[in-house]
């Protein structure tokens, strides 16, 4: 016994070293971002609080650019609105407004506005922290967009803060298609350039040209169909001859993310409910 | 003793805040990232027990990990760095008992030894960190450029911080 204690004391440094290395490796090889504990991420109370403080100061820096982008988007929406109004008027005239029952417009998607308080673009696996959490109605696996395009998906939700998996994270695959074409592939970042992602597994027969817009396919419940994601800038060589891989220049400027919108969707809730119901049925049988 | 402990706790907090709020957002030319928080590990007294150095290094790495969502990368690299710190110092400065103060600095080690020591530590840390980081997305050339540029940037910033703080301390004396 005495010898054992002597041995332990003599080589205690090695044991301490091995203990910390093993502990770090356990964290390191826990690759699935959905299993991270909230206190180990930037959505924790203290960490997010500190980021929130520094965000209060730095958020003023990019206001000019953000404002311009919003103006552009506003103008586009106004045009769209005018077009819609004109069309509505046309229909009203055609069907005699007084006999038509006005139905509540179908609004399956709602937006929650949030500010980005921490963000990175140069790491192999990037995450974003925002200042809205469960109290504001945010749930895991909600999609997030900004005024230009897709940003990411909600991953870990705290009371007042949540962490997103950025589109610049190889753990996140997004179902996308080239506009005007129904064949879909999955968009994934390859860890190199924060402005370029790859659209993989696109069927060989898909017709595309450089400069085409890539939009979301709507097959995942997180994003509605037709949100612009990026622009086709070329193709990559692939080993597998049956599929194309396209290089896509992303529309979202991740280095200047400021205000984002979290998509809260009733559809995704109902889809998930159906899916869990089906799974439960399976489990029963 | 209590005063030094307090100083190190303060340095710990300042380093973590500086790293996560300022230096994490710097990425020169898409390659060079300053990893300045290892300044704390560089500055720990030589007389401190290795177990304590390892513990402090691990906790420092873990704190940075939690802030920057890097799950264990910094804690692993920091632990290894904490273990390698003494051998590296011994390589350039074999006679520890001849140091005027136990804390490594320009004055206690001399200009050239201290510069070599800081450079080696930065190089080891950047090499470890980027090697761990690129486990899955391996690209040798990019990795080498990243390590070299980040080492240089980290080294320059640490020396700058050091010359600022040491000058202030000398004035006070």
Short mmCIF file of C-alpha atoms in Angstrom, two decimals:
data_model
loop_
_atom_site.label_atom_id
_atom_site.label_comp_id
_atom_site.label_asym_id
_atom_site.label_seq_id
_atom_site.Cartn_x
_atom_site.Cartn_y
_atom_site.Cartn_z
CA UNK A 1 0.00 0.00 0.00
CA UNK A 2 2.78 2.38 1.00
CA UNK A 3 4.63 1.60 -2.19
CA UNK A 4 1.52 2.27 -4.20
CA UNK A 5 1.04 5.69 -2.59
CA UNK A 6 4.71 6.50 -3.13
CA UNK A 7 4.34 5.47 -6.74
CA UNK A 8 1.24 7.62 -7.19
CA UNK A 9 2.94 10.66 -5.64
CA UNK A 10 6.13 10.17 -7.64
CA UNK A 11 4.34 10.00 -10.96
CA UNK A 12 1.42 12.26 -10.06
CA UNK A 13 2.37 14.69 -12.83
CA UNK A 14 1.87 12.01 -15.44
CA UNK A 15 -1.51 11.04 -14.01
CA UNK A 16 -2.67 14.66 -13.88
CA UNK A 17 -1.45 15.17 -17.45
CA UNK A 18 -3.17 12.00 -18.72
CA UNK A 19 -6.39 12.94 -16.90
CA UNK A 20 -6.59 16.37 -18.55
CA UNK A 21 -5.66 15.01 -21.97
CA UNK A 22 -8.35 12.33 -21.78
CA UNK A 23 -10.91 14.88 -20.57
CA UNK A 24 -10.08 17.20 -23.48
CA UNK A 25 -10.27 14.31 -25.93
CA UNK A 26 -13.74 13.41 -24.65
CA UNK A 27 -14.86 16.97 -25.42
CA UNK A 28 -12.97 16.98 -28.71
CA UNK A 29 -14.38 13.79 -30.18
CA UNK A 30 -17.95 14.55 -29.19
CA UNK A 31 -18.54 15.73 -32.75
CA UNK A 32 -22.31 15.89 -32.82
CA UNK A 33 -23.21 19.55 -32.15
CA UNK A 34 -26.73 18.64 -31.03
CA UNK A 35 -25.37 16.84 -27.98
CA UNK A 36 -23.31 19.74 -26.61
CA UNK A 37 -24.37 20.88 -23.17
CA UNK A 38 -25.52 24.46 -22.91
CA UNK A 39 -22.91 25.39 -20.26
CA UNK A 40 -20.18 24.21 -22.63
CA UNK A 41 -21.24 26.56 -25.42
CA UNK A 42 -21.41 30.26 -26.09
CA UNK A 43 -25.16 30.25 -25.36
CA UNK A 44 -24.51 29.89 -21.62
CA UNK A 45 -25.55 32.73 -19.32
CA UNK A 46 -22.09 34.09 -18.51
CA UNK A 47 -20.52 33.64 -21.94
CA UNK A 48 -23.46 35.07 -23.83
CA UNK A 49 -23.76 37.91 -21.30
CA UNK A 50 -20.17 38.95 -21.99
CA UNK A 51 -20.70 38.73 -25.74
CA UNK A 52 -23.88 40.78 -25.36
CA UNK A 53 -21.92 43.51 -23.56
CA UNK A 54 -19.27 43.73 -26.25
CA UNK A 55 -21.95 43.55 -28.95
CA UNK A 56 -23.58 46.65 -27.48
CA UNK A 57 -20.45 48.55 -28.48
CA UNK A 58 -19.47 46.90 -31.74
CA UNK A 59 -22.97 46.74 -33.23
CA UNK A 60 -22.68 50.35 -34.35
CA UNK A 61 -19.80 49.66 -36.71
CA UNK A 62 -21.66 48.15 -39.66
CA UNK A 63 -24.88 50.14 -39.51
CA UNK A 64 -24.31 51.93 -42.81
CA UNK A 65 -23.96 48.76 -44.91
CA UNK A 66 -26.80 47.01 -43.12
CA UNK A 67 -29.00 50.01 -43.69
CA UNK A 68 -28.24 50.06 -47.41
CA UNK A 69 -29.01 46.37 -47.74
CA UNK A 70 -32.30 46.87 -45.90
CA UNK A 71 -33.21 49.75 -48.17
CA UNK A 72 -32.60 47.58 -51.22
CA UNK A 73 -34.70 44.79 -49.79
CA UNK A 74 -37.39 47.22 -48.78
CA UNK A 75 -37.58 48.62 -52.29
CA UNK A 76 -37.87 45.11 -53.74
CA UNK A 77 -40.64 44.23 -51.30
CA UNK A 78 -42.52 47.39 -52.05
CA UNK A 79 -42.41 46.57 -55.75
CA UNK A 80 -43.69 43.11 -54.96
CA UNK A 81 -46.41 44.51 -52.74
CA UNK A 82 -47.57 46.87 -55.45
CA UNK A 83 -47.66 43.99 -57.91
CA UNK A 84 -49.68 41.89 -55.46
CA UNK A 85 -52.11 44.72 -54.79
CA UNK A 86 -52.67 45.19 -58.50
CA UNK A 87 -53.30 41.48 -58.92
CA UNK A 88 -55.64 41.38 -55.91
CA UNK A 89 -57.60 44.24 -57.34
CA UNK A 90 -57.88 42.38 -60.63
CA UNK A 91 -59.26 39.31 -58.85
CA UNK A 92 -61.62 41.36 -56.73
CA UNK A 93 -63.02 42.98 -59.84
CA UNK A 94 -63.33 39.65 -61.55
CA UNK A 95 -65.14 37.89 -58.69
CA UNK A 96 -67.14 40.88 -57.33
CA UNK A 97 -65.66 41.85 -54.04
CA UNK A 98 -68.95 42.00 -52.14
CA UNK A 99 -69.70 38.30 -52.58
CA UNK A 100 -66.20 37.08 -51.88
CA UNK A 101 -65.36 35.93 -48.35
CA UNK A 102 -62.06 37.38 -47.28
CA UNK A 103 -59.92 34.57 -45.95
CA UNK A 104 -57.03 35.12 -43.60
CA UNK A 105 -53.93 34.92 -45.78
CA UNK A 106 -52.02 31.68 -45.31
CA UNK A 107 -49.15 32.53 -43.03
CA UNK A 108 -47.37 29.37 -42.03
CA UNK A 109 -44.12 31.20 -41.26
CA UNK A 110 -43.40 33.88 -38.68
CA UNK A 111 -40.15 35.75 -38.10
CA UNK A 112 -38.40 36.45 -34.79
CA UNK A 113 -35.86 39.26 -35.10
CA UNK A 114 -32.57 38.73 -33.25
CA UNK A 115 -29.10 40.30 -33.07
CA UNK A 116 -25.90 38.37 -33.63
CA UNK A 117 -23.70 38.79 -30.56
CA UNK A 118 -20.90 36.40 -31.48
CA UNK A 119 -19.81 34.99 -34.80
CA UNK A 120 -16.80 33.40 -36.42
CA UNK A 121 -15.95 32.63 -40.04
CA UNK A 122 -12.39 31.32 -40.14
CA UNK A 123 -12.70 28.16 -38.04
CA UNK A 124 -13.38 24.75 -39.58
CA UNK A 125 -16.65 24.52 -37.59
CA UNK A 126 -18.32 27.88 -37.10
CA UNK A 127 -21.09 28.79 -34.68
CA UNK A 128 -23.11 31.97 -34.12
CA UNK A 129 -24.65 33.24 -30.88
CA UNK A 130 -27.82 35.36 -30.93
CA UNK A 131 -29.57 37.31 -28.19
CA UNK A 132 -32.96 35.58 -28.30
CA UNK A 133 -33.80 32.33 -26.56
CA UNK A 134 -36.57 30.07 -25.33
CA UNK A 135 -38.39 33.01 -23.69
CA UNK A 136 -38.78 34.61 -27.13
CA UNK A 137 -40.20 31.46 -28.65
CA UNK A 138 -37.06 30.03 -30.19
CA UNK A 139 -36.80 26.24 -30.37
CA UNK A 140 -33.97 24.03 -31.65
CA UNK A 141 -33.88 23.29 -35.40
CA UNK A 142 -35.46 26.55 -36.49
CA UNK A 143 -34.01 28.07 -39.64
CA UNK A 144 -32.29 31.47 -39.57
CA UNK A 145 -32.00 33.96 -42.45
CA UNK A 146 -30.82 37.54 -42.83
CA UNK A 147 -31.70 40.15 -45.43
CA UNK A 148 -29.46 38.51 -48.04
CA UNK A 149 -29.91 34.79 -47.56
CA UNK A 150 -29.55 31.74 -45.33
CA UNK A 151 -27.53 32.07 -42.12
CA UNK A 152 -27.87 28.74 -40.29
CA UNK A 153 -30.03 26.69 -38.00
CA UNK A 154 -30.75 26.99 -34.26
CA UNK A 155 -28.83 24.38 -32.32
CA UNK A 156 -28.76 25.06 -28.57
CA UNK A 157 -31.35 27.25 -26.83
CA UNK A 158 -30.87 28.95 -23.48
CA UNK A 159 -33.43 31.10 -21.69
CA UNK A 160 -32.29 34.35 -23.28
CA UNK A 161 -29.65 33.31 -25.79
CA UNK A 162 -29.20 30.60 -28.36
CA UNK A 163 -26.43 29.18 -30.48
CA UNK A 164 -26.77 28.55 -34.21
CA UNK A 165 -24.86 26.18 -36.42
CA UNK A 166 -23.61 28.52 -39.11
CA UNK A 167 -23.94 27.61 -42.78
CA UNK A 168 -20.12 27.73 -42.58
CA UNK A 169 -20.05 24.45 -40.66
CA UNK A 170 -19.60 21.09 -42.37
CA UNK A 171 -22.04 19.56 -39.86
CA UNK A 172 -24.88 21.47 -41.50
CA UNK A 173 -26.29 20.28 -44.83
CA UNK A 174 -29.04 22.23 -46.52
CA UNK A 175 -31.35 20.86 -49.19
CA UNK A 176 -31.16 23.24 -52.18
CA UNK A 177 -31.97 23.38 -55.86
CA UNK A 178 -31.01 25.50 -58.85
CA UNK A 179 -33.82 27.96 -59.58
CA UNK A 180 -36.12 26.86 -62.39
CA UNK A 181 -35.23 23.22 -61.92
CA UNK A 182 -36.74 20.67 -59.57
CA UNK A 183 -33.68 18.48 -59.08
CA UNK A 184 -32.24 19.07 -55.63
CA UNK A 185 -28.87 18.56 -53.98
CA UNK A 186 -27.40 19.28 -50.60
CA UNK A 187 -25.39 22.41 -49.87
CA UNK A 188 -22.40 22.02 -47.58
CA UNK A 189 -19.40 24.18 -46.72
CA UNK A 190 -15.96 22.69 -47.41
CA UNK A 191 -14.08 24.69 -44.76
CA UNK A 192 -12.00 26.83 -47.08
CA UNK A 193 -13.48 30.11 -48.28
CA UNK A 194 -16.24 31.74 -46.17
CA UNK A 195 -17.92 32.99 -49.34
CA UNK A 196 -18.11 29.69 -51.22
CA UNK A 197 -20.04 26.50 -50.48
CA UNK A 198 -20.55 23.32 -52.50
CA UNK A 199 -23.87 22.05 -53.81
CA UNK A 200 -23.34 18.29 -53.83
CA UNK A 201 -25.28 15.27 -55.04
CA UNK A 202 -27.01 17.17 -57.81
CA UNK A 203 -28.32 14.65 -60.40
CA UNK A 204 -26.34 14.49 -63.64
CA UNK A 205 -29.28 15.53 -65.83
CA UNK A 206 -29.72 18.90 -64.11
CA UNK A 207 -29.36 21.83 -66.50
CA UNK A 208 -27.55 24.85 -65.09
CA UNK A 209 -25.41 27.77 -66.20
CA UNK A 210 -22.95 29.87 -64.25
CA UNK A 211 -24.82 32.76 -62.66
CA UNK A 212 -27.98 30.80 -61.86
CA UNK A 213 -29.49 31.38 -58.44
CA UNK A 214 -29.52 28.56 -55.90
CA UNK A 215 -32.62 28.50 -53.67
CA UNK A 216 -33.82 26.34 -50.78
CA UNK A 217 -35.85 23.34 -51.88
CA UNK A 218 -38.35 23.40 -49.02
CA UNK A 219 -37.86 19.69 -48.39
CA UNK A 220 -36.53 20.32 -44.91
CA UNK A 221 -39.04 21.76 -42.48
CA UNK A 222 -36.62 24.49 -41.36
CA UNK A 223 -36.77 26.74 -44.41
CA UNK A 224 -39.67 27.55 -46.73
CA UNK A 225 -39.12 26.95 -50.42
CA UNK A 226 -37.45 29.61 -52.56
CA UNK A 227 -35.19 31.52 -50.17
CA UNK A 228 -32.12 32.58 -52.20
CA UNK A 229 -28.91 30.98 -50.98
CA UNK A 230 -26.21 31.77 -53.51
CA UNK A 231 -25.12 31.99 -57.12
CA UNK A 232 -23.59 29.18 -59.15
CA UNK A 233 -19.96 30.12 -59.87
CA UNK A 234 -18.63 26.91 -61.40
CA UNK A 235 -18.44 23.16 -61.01
CA UNK A 236 -16.05 20.82 -59.24
CA UNK A 237 -14.71 17.54 -60.47
CA UNK A 238 -16.27 14.60 -58.68
CA UNK A 239 -15.23 11.00 -58.38
CA UNK A 240 -18.77 9.82 -58.74
CA UNK A 241 -19.98 10.32 -62.32
CA UNK A 242 -23.67 10.25 -61.53
CA UNK A 243 -23.75 13.53 -59.65
CA UNK A 244 -22.62 17.11 -60.19
CA UNK A 245 -20.96 19.20 -57.52
CA UNK A 246 -21.40 22.94 -58.05
CA UNK A 247 -19.46 25.78 -56.47
CA UNK A 248 -21.89 28.31 -55.04
CA UNK A 249 -20.99 31.89 -54.09
CA UNK A 250 -23.07 32.59 -50.99
CA UNK A 251 -25.29 35.67 -50.90
CA UNK A 252 -24.97 36.06 -47.12
CA UNK A 253 -21.92 38.04 -46.02
CA UNK A 254 -20.99 36.16 -42.86
CA UNK A 255 -18.28 38.63 -41.90
CA UNK A 256 -20.90 41.37 -41.43
CA UNK A 257 -23.86 39.58 -39.87
CA UNK A 258 -25.83 41.95 -37.66
CA UNK A 259 -29.56 41.34 -37.49
CA UNK A 260 -31.03 37.97 -38.37
CA UNK A 261 -34.53 36.53 -38.56
CA UNK A 262 -35.38 33.20 -37.00
CA UNK A 263 -38.11 31.39 -38.94
CA UNK A 264 -40.74 30.05 -36.60
CA UNK A 265 -42.89 27.74 -38.61
CA UNK A 266 -46.18 26.07 -37.73
CA UNK A 267 -45.60 23.67 -40.58
CA UNK A 268 -42.40 22.29 -39.11
CA UNK A 269 -44.14 21.73 -35.78
CA UNK A 270 -46.95 19.78 -37.43
CA UNK A 271 -44.51 17.84 -39.61
CA UNK A 272 -42.44 16.95 -36.57
CA UNK A 273 -45.58 15.88 -34.73
CA UNK A 274 -46.53 13.59 -37.59
CA UNK A 275 -43.00 12.18 -37.70
CA UNK A 276 -42.86 11.49 -33.97
CA UNK A 277 -46.35 9.96 -34.08
CA UNK A 278 -45.23 7.62 -36.85
CA UNK A 279 -42.10 6.72 -34.89
CA UNK A 280 -44.13 6.00 -31.77
CA UNK A 281 -46.48 3.79 -33.78
CA UNK A 282 -43.44 1.92 -35.07
CA UNK A 283 -42.08 1.51 -31.58
CA UNK A 284 -45.39 0.15 -30.31
CA UNK A 285 -45.46 -2.46 -33.04
CA UNK B 1 2.38 35.11 -2.46
CA UNK B 2 -1.26 36.21 -2.18
CA UNK B 3 -0.43 39.27 -4.24
CA UNK B 4 1.06 37.19 -7.05
CA UNK B 5 -1.91 34.83 -6.98
CA UNK B 6 -4.27 37.77 -7.29
CA UNK B 7 -2.19 39.16 -10.14
CA UNK B 8 -2.46 35.88 -12.01
CA UNK B 9 -6.22 35.62 -11.49
CA UNK B 10 -6.55 39.13 -12.88
CA UNK B 11 -4.27 38.27 -15.80
CA UNK B 12 -6.38 35.15 -16.45
CA UNK B 13 -9.59 37.17 -16.70
CA UNK B 14 -8.00 39.90 -18.81
CA UNK B 15 -6.44 37.37 -21.19
CA UNK B 16 -9.67 35.42 -21.67
CA UNK B 17 -11.66 38.59 -22.30
CA UNK B 18 -9.03 39.99 -24.69
CA UNK B 19 -8.91 36.73 -26.61
CA UNK B 20 -12.66 36.16 -26.99
CA UNK B 21 -13.72 39.76 -27.56
CA UNK B 22 -10.83 41.11 -29.63
CA UNK B 23 -8.31 38.57 -30.89
CA UNK B 24 -10.76 35.81 -31.90
CA UNK B 25 -12.21 38.16 -34.48
CA UNK B 26 -8.87 38.94 -36.08
CA UNK B 27 -7.96 36.77 -39.04
CA UNK B 28 -5.28 38.39 -41.22
CA UNK B 29 -5.37 37.34 -44.89
CA UNK B 30 -7.64 34.43 -43.95
CA UNK B 31 -4.73 32.65 -42.26
CA UNK B 32 -3.15 34.39 -39.28
CA UNK B 33 -5.13 34.14 -36.02
CA UNK B 34 -3.48 35.55 -32.87
CA UNK B 35 -3.72 33.11 -29.94
CA UNK B 36 -2.54 35.59 -27.35
CA UNK B 37 -4.02 34.02 -24.19
CA UNK B 38 -1.02 31.64 -23.91
CA UNK B 39 0.78 34.69 -22.49
CA UNK B 40 -0.56 33.51 -19.11
CA UNK B 41 1.13 30.11 -19.47
CA UNK B 42 4.36 31.80 -20.58
CA UNK B 43 4.31 34.01 -17.49
CA UNK B 44 3.64 31.35 -14.82
CA UNK B 45 6.59 31.16 -12.36
CA UNK B 46 9.14 28.42 -13.01
CA UNK B 47 8.99 27.36 -9.37
CA UNK B 48 5.29 26.52 -9.59
CA UNK B 49 4.51 22.77 -9.31
CA UNK B 50 3.88 21.05 -12.63
CA UNK B 51 0.49 19.74 -11.49
CA UNK B 52 -0.72 23.26 -10.80
CA UNK B 53 0.64 24.50 -14.15
CA UNK B 54 -1.23 21.69 -15.94
CA UNK B 55 -4.45 22.50 -14.07
CA UNK B 56 -4.25 26.21 -14.85
CA UNK B 57 -3.44 25.48 -18.51
CA UNK B 58 -6.35 23.09 -18.84
CA UNK B 59 -8.81 25.50 -17.22
CA UNK B 60 -7.58 28.35 -19.42
CA UNK B 61 -8.04 26.23 -22.54
CA UNK B 62 -11.48 25.10 -21.38
CA UNK B 63 -12.62 28.69 -20.76
CA UNK B 64 -11.51 29.74 -24.24
CA UNK B 65 -13.22 26.64 -25.67
CA UNK B 66 -16.53 27.44 -24.03
CA UNK B 67 -16.43 31.00 -25.32
CA UNK B 68 -15.44 30.18 -28.89
CA UNK B 69 -17.41 26.92 -29.31
CA UNK B 70 -14.35 24.85 -30.08
CA UNK B 71 -15.14 21.83 -27.82
CA UNK B 72 -11.85 20.63 -26.35
CA UNK B 73 -9.41 21.88 -29.01
CA UNK B 74 -7.86 24.60 -26.86
CA UNK B 75 -7.98 22.56 -23.63
CA UNK B 76 -6.03 19.70 -25.23
CA UNK B 77 -3.46 22.02 -26.81
CA UNK B 78 -3.09 24.04 -23.59
CA UNK B 79 -2.58 20.93 -21.43
CA UNK B 80 0.19 19.69 -23.72
CA UNK B 81 1.72 23.17 -23.77
CA UNK B 82 1.67 23.29 -19.96
CA UNK B 83 3.60 20.02 -19.89
CA UNK B 84 6.14 21.18 -22.49
CA UNK B 85 6.75 24.60 -20.96
CA UNK B 86 9.47 23.60 -18.51
CA UNK B 87 11.50 21.40 -20.91
CA UNK B 88 11.44 24.22 -23.48
CA UNK B 89 12.71 26.74 -20.94
CA UNK B 90 15.38 24.32 -19.75
CA UNK B 91 16.55 23.98 -23.37
CA UNK B 92 17.59 27.65 -23.50
CA UNK B 93 18.24 28.32 -19.83
CA UNK B 94 19.52 25.25 -17.97
CA UNK B 95 20.24 26.97 -14.63
CA UNK B 96 16.84 27.79 -13.14
CA UNK B 97 18.22 28.84 -9.77
CA UNK B 98 20.19 31.68 -11.36
CA UNK B 99 17.03 33.55 -12.34
CA UNK B 100 16.57 36.82 -10.44
CA UNK B 101 12.77 36.33 -10.21
CA UNK B 102 10.96 33.02 -10.76
CA UNK B 103 8.70 34.64 -13.36
CA UNK B 104 10.08 34.43 -16.93
CA UNK B 105 10.57 37.92 -18.36
CA UNK B 106 13.08 40.08 -20.26
CA UNK B 107 14.89 40.86 -17.03
CA UNK B 108 15.05 37.44 -15.43
CA UNK B 109 16.12 35.54 -18.56
CA UNK B 110 17.83 38.13 -20.71
CA UNK B 111 16.61 39.45 -24.05
CA UNK B 112 17.66 36.69 -26.45
CA UNK B 113 16.72 33.73 -24.24
CA UNK B 114 13.32 35.22 -23.48
CA UNK B 115 12.59 35.92 -27.16
CA UNK B 116 13.56 32.35 -28.09
CA UNK B 117 11.41 30.99 -25.26
CA UNK B 118 8.32 32.99 -26.27
CA UNK B 119 8.80 32.11 -29.93
CA UNK B 120 9.12 28.38 -29.21
CA UNK B 121 6.03 28.40 -27.01
CA UNK B 122 4.01 30.26 -29.66
CA UNK B 123 5.20 27.89 -32.37
CA UNK B 124 4.37 24.80 -30.31
CA UNK B 125 0.95 26.10 -29.41
CA UNK B 126 -0.02 27.20 -32.94
CA UNK B 127 1.23 23.90 -34.38
CA UNK B 128 -0.73 21.89 -31.80
CA UNK B 129 -3.89 23.94 -32.11
CA UNK B 130 -4.14 24.04 -35.89
CA UNK B 131 -3.17 20.39 -36.16
CA UNK B 132 -6.00 19.43 -33.80
CA UNK B 133 -8.35 21.82 -35.56
CA UNK B 134 -7.77 20.36 -39.03
CA UNK B 135 -8.15 16.71 -38.00
CA UNK B 136 -11.01 16.14 -40.36
CA UNK B 137 -10.41 18.70 -43.10
CA UNK B 138 -6.81 18.00 -43.90
CA UNK B 139 -4.91 20.30 -46.26
CA UNK B 140 -1.13 20.26 -45.56
CA UNK B 141 -0.11 23.47 -47.34
CA UNK B 142 -2.92 25.51 -45.80
CA UNK B 143 -2.08 24.05 -42.39
CA UNK B 144 1.60 25.04 -42.69
CA UNK B 145 0.79 28.60 -43.79
CA UNK B 146 -1.72 28.90 -40.96
CA UNK B 147 0.79 27.68 -38.36
CA UNK B 148 3.63 29.92 -39.62
CA UNK B 149 1.58 33.11 -39.95
CA UNK B 150 -0.29 32.63 -36.68
CA UNK B 151 2.95 31.91 -34.80
CA UNK B 152 4.47 35.12 -36.10
CA UNK B 153 1.41 37.21 -35.26
CA UNK B 154 1.03 35.67 -31.79
CA UNK B 155 4.74 36.19 -31.09
CA UNK B 156 4.68 39.84 -32.12
CA UNK B 157 1.57 40.64 -30.08
CA UNK B 158 2.87 38.86 -26.97
CA UNK B 159 6.20 40.70 -27.15
CA UNK B 160 4.31 43.97 -27.60
CA UNK B 161 2.11 43.31 -24.54
CA UNK B 162 5.18 42.29 -22.57
CA UNK B 163 7.23 45.37 -23.38
CA UNK B 164 4.26 47.59 -22.46
CA UNK B 165 3.63 45.95 -19.08
CA UNK B 166 7.28 45.56 -18.08
CA UNK B 167 8.05 49.21 -18.78
CA UNK B 168 5.20 50.26 -16.53
CA UNK B 169 6.45 47.99 -13.78
CA UNK B 170 9.98 49.41 -13.98
CA UNK B 171 8.71 52.96 -13.65
CA UNK B 172 6.83 52.00 -10.53
CA UNK B 173 9.96 50.59 -8.90
#
